[in-house]
Coordinates of C-alpha atoms in Angstrom, one line a residue:
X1 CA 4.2 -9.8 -4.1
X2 CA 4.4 -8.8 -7.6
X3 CA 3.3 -9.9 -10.8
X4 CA 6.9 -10.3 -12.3
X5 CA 8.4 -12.6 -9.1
X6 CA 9.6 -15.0 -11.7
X7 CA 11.4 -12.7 -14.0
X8 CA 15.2 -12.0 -14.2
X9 CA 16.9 -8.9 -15.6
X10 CA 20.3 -8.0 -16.7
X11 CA 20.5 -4.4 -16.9
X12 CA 23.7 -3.5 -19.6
X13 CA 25.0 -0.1 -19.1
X14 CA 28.6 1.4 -18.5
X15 CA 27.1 4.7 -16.6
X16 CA 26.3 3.2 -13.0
X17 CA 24.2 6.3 -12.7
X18 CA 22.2 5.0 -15.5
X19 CA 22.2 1.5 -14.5
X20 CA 20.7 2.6 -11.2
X21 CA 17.9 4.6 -12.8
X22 CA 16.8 1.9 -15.0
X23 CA 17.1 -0.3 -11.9
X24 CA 14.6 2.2 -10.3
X25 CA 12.4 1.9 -13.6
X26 CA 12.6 -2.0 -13.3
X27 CA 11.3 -1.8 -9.4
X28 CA 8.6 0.3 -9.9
X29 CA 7.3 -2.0 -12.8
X30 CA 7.2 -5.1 -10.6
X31 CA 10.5 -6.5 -11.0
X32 CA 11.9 -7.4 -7.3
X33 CA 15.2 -6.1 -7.1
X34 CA 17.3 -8.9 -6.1
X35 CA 16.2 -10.2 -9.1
X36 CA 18.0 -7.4 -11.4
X37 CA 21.9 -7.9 -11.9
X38 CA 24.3 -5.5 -13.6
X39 CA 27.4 -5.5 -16.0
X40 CA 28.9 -2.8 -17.8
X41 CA 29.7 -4.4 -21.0
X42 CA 28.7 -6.4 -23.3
X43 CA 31.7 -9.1 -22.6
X44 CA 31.1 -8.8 -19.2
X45 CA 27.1 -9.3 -20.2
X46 CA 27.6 -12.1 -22.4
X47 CA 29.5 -14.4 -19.4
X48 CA 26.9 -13.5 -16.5
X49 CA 24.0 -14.6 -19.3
X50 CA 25.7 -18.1 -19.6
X51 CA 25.7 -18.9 -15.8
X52 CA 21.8 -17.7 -15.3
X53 CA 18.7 -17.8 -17.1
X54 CA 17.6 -13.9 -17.9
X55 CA 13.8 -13.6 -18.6
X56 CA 15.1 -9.9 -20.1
X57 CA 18.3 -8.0 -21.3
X58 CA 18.3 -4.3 -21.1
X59 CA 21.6 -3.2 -23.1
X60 CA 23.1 0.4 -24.1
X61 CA 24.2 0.6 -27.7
X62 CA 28.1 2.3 -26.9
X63 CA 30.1 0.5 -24.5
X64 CA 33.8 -0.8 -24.1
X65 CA 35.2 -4.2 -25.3
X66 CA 31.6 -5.2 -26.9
X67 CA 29.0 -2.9 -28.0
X68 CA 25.4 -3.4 -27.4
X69 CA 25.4 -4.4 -31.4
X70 CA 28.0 -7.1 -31.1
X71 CA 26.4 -8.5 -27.4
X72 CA 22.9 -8.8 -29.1
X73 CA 24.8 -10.3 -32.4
X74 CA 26.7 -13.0 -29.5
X75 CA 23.3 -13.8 -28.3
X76 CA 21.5 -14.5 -31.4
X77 CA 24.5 -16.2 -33.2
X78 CA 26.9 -17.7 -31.0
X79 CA 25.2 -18.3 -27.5
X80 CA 25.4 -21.7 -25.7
X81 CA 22.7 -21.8 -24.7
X82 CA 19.7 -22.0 -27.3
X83 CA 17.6 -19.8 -24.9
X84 CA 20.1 -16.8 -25.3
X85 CA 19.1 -16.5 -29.0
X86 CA 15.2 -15.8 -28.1
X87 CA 16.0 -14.1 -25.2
X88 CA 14.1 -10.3 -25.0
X89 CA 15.8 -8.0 -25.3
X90 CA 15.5 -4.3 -24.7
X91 CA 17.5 -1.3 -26.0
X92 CA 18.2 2.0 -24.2
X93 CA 20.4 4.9 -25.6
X94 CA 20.6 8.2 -26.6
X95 CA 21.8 6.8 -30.4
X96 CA 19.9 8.7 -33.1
X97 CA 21.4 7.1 -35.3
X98 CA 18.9 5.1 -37.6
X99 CA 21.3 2.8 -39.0
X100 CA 22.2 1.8 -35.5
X101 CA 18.4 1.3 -34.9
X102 CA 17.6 -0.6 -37.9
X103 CA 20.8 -3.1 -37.1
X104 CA 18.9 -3.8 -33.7
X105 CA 15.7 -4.6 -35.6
X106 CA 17.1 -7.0 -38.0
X107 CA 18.5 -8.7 -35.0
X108 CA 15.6 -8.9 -33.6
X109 CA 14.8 -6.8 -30.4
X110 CA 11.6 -6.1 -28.2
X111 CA 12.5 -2.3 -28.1
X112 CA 14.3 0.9 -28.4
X113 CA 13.9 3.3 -25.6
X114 CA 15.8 6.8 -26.0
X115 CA 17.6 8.3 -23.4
X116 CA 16.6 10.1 -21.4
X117 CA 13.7 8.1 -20.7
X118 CA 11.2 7.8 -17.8
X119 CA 9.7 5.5 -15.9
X120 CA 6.5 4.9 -17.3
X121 CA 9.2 4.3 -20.7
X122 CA 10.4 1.4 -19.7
X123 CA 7.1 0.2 -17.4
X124 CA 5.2 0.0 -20.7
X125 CA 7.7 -1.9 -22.4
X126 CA 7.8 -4.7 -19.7
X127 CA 4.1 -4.9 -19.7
X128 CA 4.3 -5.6 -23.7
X129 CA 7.0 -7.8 -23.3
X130 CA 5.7 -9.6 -20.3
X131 CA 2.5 -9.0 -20.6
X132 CA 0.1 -7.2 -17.5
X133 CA 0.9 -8.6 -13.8
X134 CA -1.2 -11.0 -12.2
X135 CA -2.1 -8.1 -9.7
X136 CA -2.0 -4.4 -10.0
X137 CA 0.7 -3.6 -6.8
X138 CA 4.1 -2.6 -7.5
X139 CA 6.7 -2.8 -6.0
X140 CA 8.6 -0.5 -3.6
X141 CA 10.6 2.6 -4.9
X142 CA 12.9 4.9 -2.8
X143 CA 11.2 7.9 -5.5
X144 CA 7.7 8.1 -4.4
X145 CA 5.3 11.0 -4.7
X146 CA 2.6 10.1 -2.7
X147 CA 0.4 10.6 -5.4
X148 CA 0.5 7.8 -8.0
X149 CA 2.7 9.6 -10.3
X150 CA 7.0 8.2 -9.8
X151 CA 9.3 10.7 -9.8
X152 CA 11.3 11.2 -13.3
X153 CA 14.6 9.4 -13.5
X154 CA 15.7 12.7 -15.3
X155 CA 14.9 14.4 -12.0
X156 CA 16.1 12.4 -9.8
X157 CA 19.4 12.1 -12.3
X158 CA 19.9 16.1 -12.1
X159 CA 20.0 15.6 -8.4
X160 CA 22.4 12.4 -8.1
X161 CA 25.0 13.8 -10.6
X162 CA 24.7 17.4 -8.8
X163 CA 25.8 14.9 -5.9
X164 CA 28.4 13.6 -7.7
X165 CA 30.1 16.5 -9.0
X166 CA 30.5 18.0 -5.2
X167 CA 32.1 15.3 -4.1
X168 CA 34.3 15.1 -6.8
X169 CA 35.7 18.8 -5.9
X170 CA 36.4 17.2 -2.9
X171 CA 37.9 14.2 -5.1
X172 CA 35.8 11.7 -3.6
X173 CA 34.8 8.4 -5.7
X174 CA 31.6 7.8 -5.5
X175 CA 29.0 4.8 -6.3
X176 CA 25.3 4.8 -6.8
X177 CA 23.9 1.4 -5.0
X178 CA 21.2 -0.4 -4.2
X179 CA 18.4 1.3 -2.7
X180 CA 18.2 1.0 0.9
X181 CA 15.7 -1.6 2.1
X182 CA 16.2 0.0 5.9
X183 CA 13.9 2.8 7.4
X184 CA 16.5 3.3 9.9
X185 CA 20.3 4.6 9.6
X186 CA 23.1 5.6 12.0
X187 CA 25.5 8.9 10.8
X188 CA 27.3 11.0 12.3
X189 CA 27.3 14.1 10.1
X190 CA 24.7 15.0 8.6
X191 CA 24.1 18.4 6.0
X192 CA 21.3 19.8 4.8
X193 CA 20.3 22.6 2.7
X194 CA 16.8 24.4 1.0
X195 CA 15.6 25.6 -2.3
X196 CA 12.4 27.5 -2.2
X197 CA 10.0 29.7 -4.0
X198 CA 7.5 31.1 -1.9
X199 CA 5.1 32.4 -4.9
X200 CA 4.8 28.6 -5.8
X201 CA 4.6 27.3 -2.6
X202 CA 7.8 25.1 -3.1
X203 CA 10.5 23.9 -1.1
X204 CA 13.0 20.8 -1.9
X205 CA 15.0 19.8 1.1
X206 CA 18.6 18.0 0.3
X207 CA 20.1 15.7 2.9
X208 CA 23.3 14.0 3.4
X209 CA 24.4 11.7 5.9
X210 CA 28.0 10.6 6.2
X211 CA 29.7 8.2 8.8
X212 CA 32.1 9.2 11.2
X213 CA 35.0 7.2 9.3
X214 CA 33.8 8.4 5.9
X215 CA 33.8 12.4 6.3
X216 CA 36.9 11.7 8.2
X217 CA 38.7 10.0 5.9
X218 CA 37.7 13.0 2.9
X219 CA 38.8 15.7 5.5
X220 CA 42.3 13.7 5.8
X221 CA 42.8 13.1 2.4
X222 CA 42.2 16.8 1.7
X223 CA 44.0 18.6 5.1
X224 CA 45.8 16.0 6.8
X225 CA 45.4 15.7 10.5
X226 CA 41.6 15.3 11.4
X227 CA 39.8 18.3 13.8
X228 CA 35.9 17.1 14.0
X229 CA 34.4 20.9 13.9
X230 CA 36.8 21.3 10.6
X231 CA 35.0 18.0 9.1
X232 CA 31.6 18.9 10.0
X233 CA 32.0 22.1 8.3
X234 CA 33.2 20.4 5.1
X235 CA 30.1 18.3 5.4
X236 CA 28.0 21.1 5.7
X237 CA 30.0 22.5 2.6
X238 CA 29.0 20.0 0.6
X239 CA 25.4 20.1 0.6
X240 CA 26.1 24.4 -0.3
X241 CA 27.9 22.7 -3.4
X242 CA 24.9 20.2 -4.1
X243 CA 22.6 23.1 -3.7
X244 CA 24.4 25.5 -6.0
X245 CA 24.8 22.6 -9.1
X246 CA 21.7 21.4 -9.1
X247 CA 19.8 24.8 -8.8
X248 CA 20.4 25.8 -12.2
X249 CA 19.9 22.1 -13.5
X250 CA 16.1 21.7 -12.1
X251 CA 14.3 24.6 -13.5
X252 CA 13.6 22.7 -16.4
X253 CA 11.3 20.4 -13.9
X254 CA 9.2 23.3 -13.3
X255 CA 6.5 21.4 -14.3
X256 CA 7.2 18.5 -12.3
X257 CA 8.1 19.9 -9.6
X258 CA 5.2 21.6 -9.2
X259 CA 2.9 18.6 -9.6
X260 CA 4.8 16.7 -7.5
X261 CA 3.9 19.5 -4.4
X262 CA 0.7 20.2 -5.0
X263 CA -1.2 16.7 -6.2
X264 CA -2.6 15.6 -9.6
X265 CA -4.6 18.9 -9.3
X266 CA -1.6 21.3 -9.7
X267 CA -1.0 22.3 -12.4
X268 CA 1.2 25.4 -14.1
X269 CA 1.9 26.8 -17.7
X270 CA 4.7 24.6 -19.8
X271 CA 6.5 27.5 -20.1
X272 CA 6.5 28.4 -17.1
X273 CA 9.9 28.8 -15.3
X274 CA 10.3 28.4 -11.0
X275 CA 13.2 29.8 -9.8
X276 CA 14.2 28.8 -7.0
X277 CA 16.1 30.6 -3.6
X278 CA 19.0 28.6 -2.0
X279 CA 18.6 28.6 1.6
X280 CA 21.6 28.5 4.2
X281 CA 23.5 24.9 4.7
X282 CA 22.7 23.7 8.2
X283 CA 25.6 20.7 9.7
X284 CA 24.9 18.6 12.7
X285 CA 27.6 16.3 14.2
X286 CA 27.1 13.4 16.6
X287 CA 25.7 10.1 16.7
X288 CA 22.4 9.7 15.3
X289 CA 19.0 8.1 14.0
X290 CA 17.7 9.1 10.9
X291 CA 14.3 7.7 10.0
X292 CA 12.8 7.6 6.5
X293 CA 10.0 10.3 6.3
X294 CA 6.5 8.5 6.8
X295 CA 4.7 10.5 5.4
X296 CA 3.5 9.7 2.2
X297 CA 1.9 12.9 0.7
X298 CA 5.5 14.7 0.2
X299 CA 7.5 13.2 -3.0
X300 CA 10.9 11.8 -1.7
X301 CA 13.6 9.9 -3.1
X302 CA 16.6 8.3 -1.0
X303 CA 20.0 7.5 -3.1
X304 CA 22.9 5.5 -1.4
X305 CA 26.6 6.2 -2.8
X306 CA 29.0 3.9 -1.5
X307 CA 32.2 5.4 -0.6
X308 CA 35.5 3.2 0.5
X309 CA 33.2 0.2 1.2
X310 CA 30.4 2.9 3.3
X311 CA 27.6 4.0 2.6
X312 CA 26.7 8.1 2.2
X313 CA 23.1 9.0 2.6
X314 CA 21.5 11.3 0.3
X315 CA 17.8 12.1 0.5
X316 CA 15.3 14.7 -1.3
X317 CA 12.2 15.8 -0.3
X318 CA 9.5 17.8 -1.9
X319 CA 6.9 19.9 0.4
X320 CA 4.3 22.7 0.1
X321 CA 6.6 25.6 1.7
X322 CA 3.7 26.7 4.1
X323 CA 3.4 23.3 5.3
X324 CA 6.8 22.8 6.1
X325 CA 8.2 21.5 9.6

């Protein structure tokens, strides 16, 4: 149990990556999840605040048929309900934009977070709005490092859009979801590829798992009449794409990365820069089990995109090199 059971959350943002991040962020500051709902504008924000009673509003600043401006403006002025117009409320954006900033203030807002934002971000400000939790336990979060310290949205973002981008070569439509409350998962293809750097001591596996129907389906869409080695090898593809986007994106988490394998006690220059090597892409086809790692030490995060009503699997895990199974 967390100190924040009581406390309801709409999250307004029209980037579903986003909106899962800060969803992340909320988790991991004590907000159960079934207790964080999502709409990606401000109209759409302003009807689902009617019908249930929000302890908090996150909202973006630019979105379509009402801004984050004119959504606050609806709540302070023109809500039903009288508890809309004191409702917290919390902004997140990349706006620099003072005047857009000031606007906010003079409406009355608890704060301004600037994207991109971590964790801790967005922790602090619920424990100012809130105040502390009645105990210090948090709740569970699919990025977990083992070692007190979460996982950067940014990261984790540079690895979920690298995600998204391959599958959109392969002009798939993809969702970011809920985090998965199972340890256990069936698929039938799985892909999974390496980036390492020996010197460092680094290696960062990346995992997909699709089922049958789902990889399937892209194949079809693509080459017409299914043959299951052909689809397995498109799976297997796909995690060479990942690999190959992402690579570039992450040596800015040099840093991070670092810390992440080797504890609170690792440490590196700022400017240092960890290039990393892309390892062969491995495909395995067949019905199977996949477990969520247990062990606690490595840094992991677990994303779920839904795909035609299915779920795809993706997981990333950090590990010393030398240690690695």
């Amino acid at each position: 149990m967390s100190g924040y059971d009581d406390k309801k959350v709409l999250v307004v943002e029209n980037s579903r990556v986003v909106a899962g991040l800060i969803k992340k962020a909320l988790v991991a500051s004590g907000i159960n999840r079934e207790n964080i709902t999502t709409a990606t504008d401000g109209h759409q924000a302003l009807l689902i605040a009617e019908l249930v009673d929000f302890s908090l509003v996150t909202t973006a600043v630019h979105m379509k048929l009402k801004d984050g401006a004119q959504l606050l403006e609806s709540l302070r002025k023109n809500a039903k309900k009288e508890s809309l117009k004191k409702m917290p409320v919390l902004v997140i954006s990349s706006e620099t934009d003072l005047n857009y900033a000031q606007k906010f203030l003079d409406l009355g807002i608890q704060g301004f977070i600037k994207k991109p934002f971590k964790t801790e971000d967005i922790q602090n400000s619920i424990r100012q709005i809130f105040g502390e939790p009645s105990d210090s336990g948090q709740s569970e979060t699919s990025a977990d490092d083992g070692d007190g310290a979460a996982i950067s949205p940014d990261f984790i973002k540079a690895f979920t859009d690298s995600a998204l981008d391959a599958l959109g070569q392969y002009m798939v439509v993809a969702d970011i979801v809920d985090p998965l409350e199972e340890e256990v998962w069936k698929s039938y293809f799985s892909s999974s590829i390496t980036l390492t750097n020996e010197d460092h001591d680094i290696r960062i596996s990346v995992s997909l798992y699709f089922p049958q129907k789902v990889a399937c389906d892209i194949y079809a869409g693509i080459f017409g009449e299914v043959d299951m080695e052909q689809v397995n090898g498109v799976v297997q593809e796909l995690g060479n794409i990942i690999g190959g986007i992402v690579k570039p994106k992450i040596t800015g988490f040099s840093s991070e990365i670092y810390k992440l394998v080797h504890g609170s006690n690792g440490a590196i220059d700022e400017e240092t820069v960890i290039h990393l090597d892309l390892g062969l892409p491995e495909g395995k086809m067949g019905d199977e089990e996949t477990t969520i790692p247990d062990d606690c030490s490595k840094p992991k995060f677990i994303v779920p995109f839904e795909v035609n009503e299915d779920l795809i699997i993706y997981m990333v895990q950090l590990e010393k090199n030398s240690e690695a199974s």
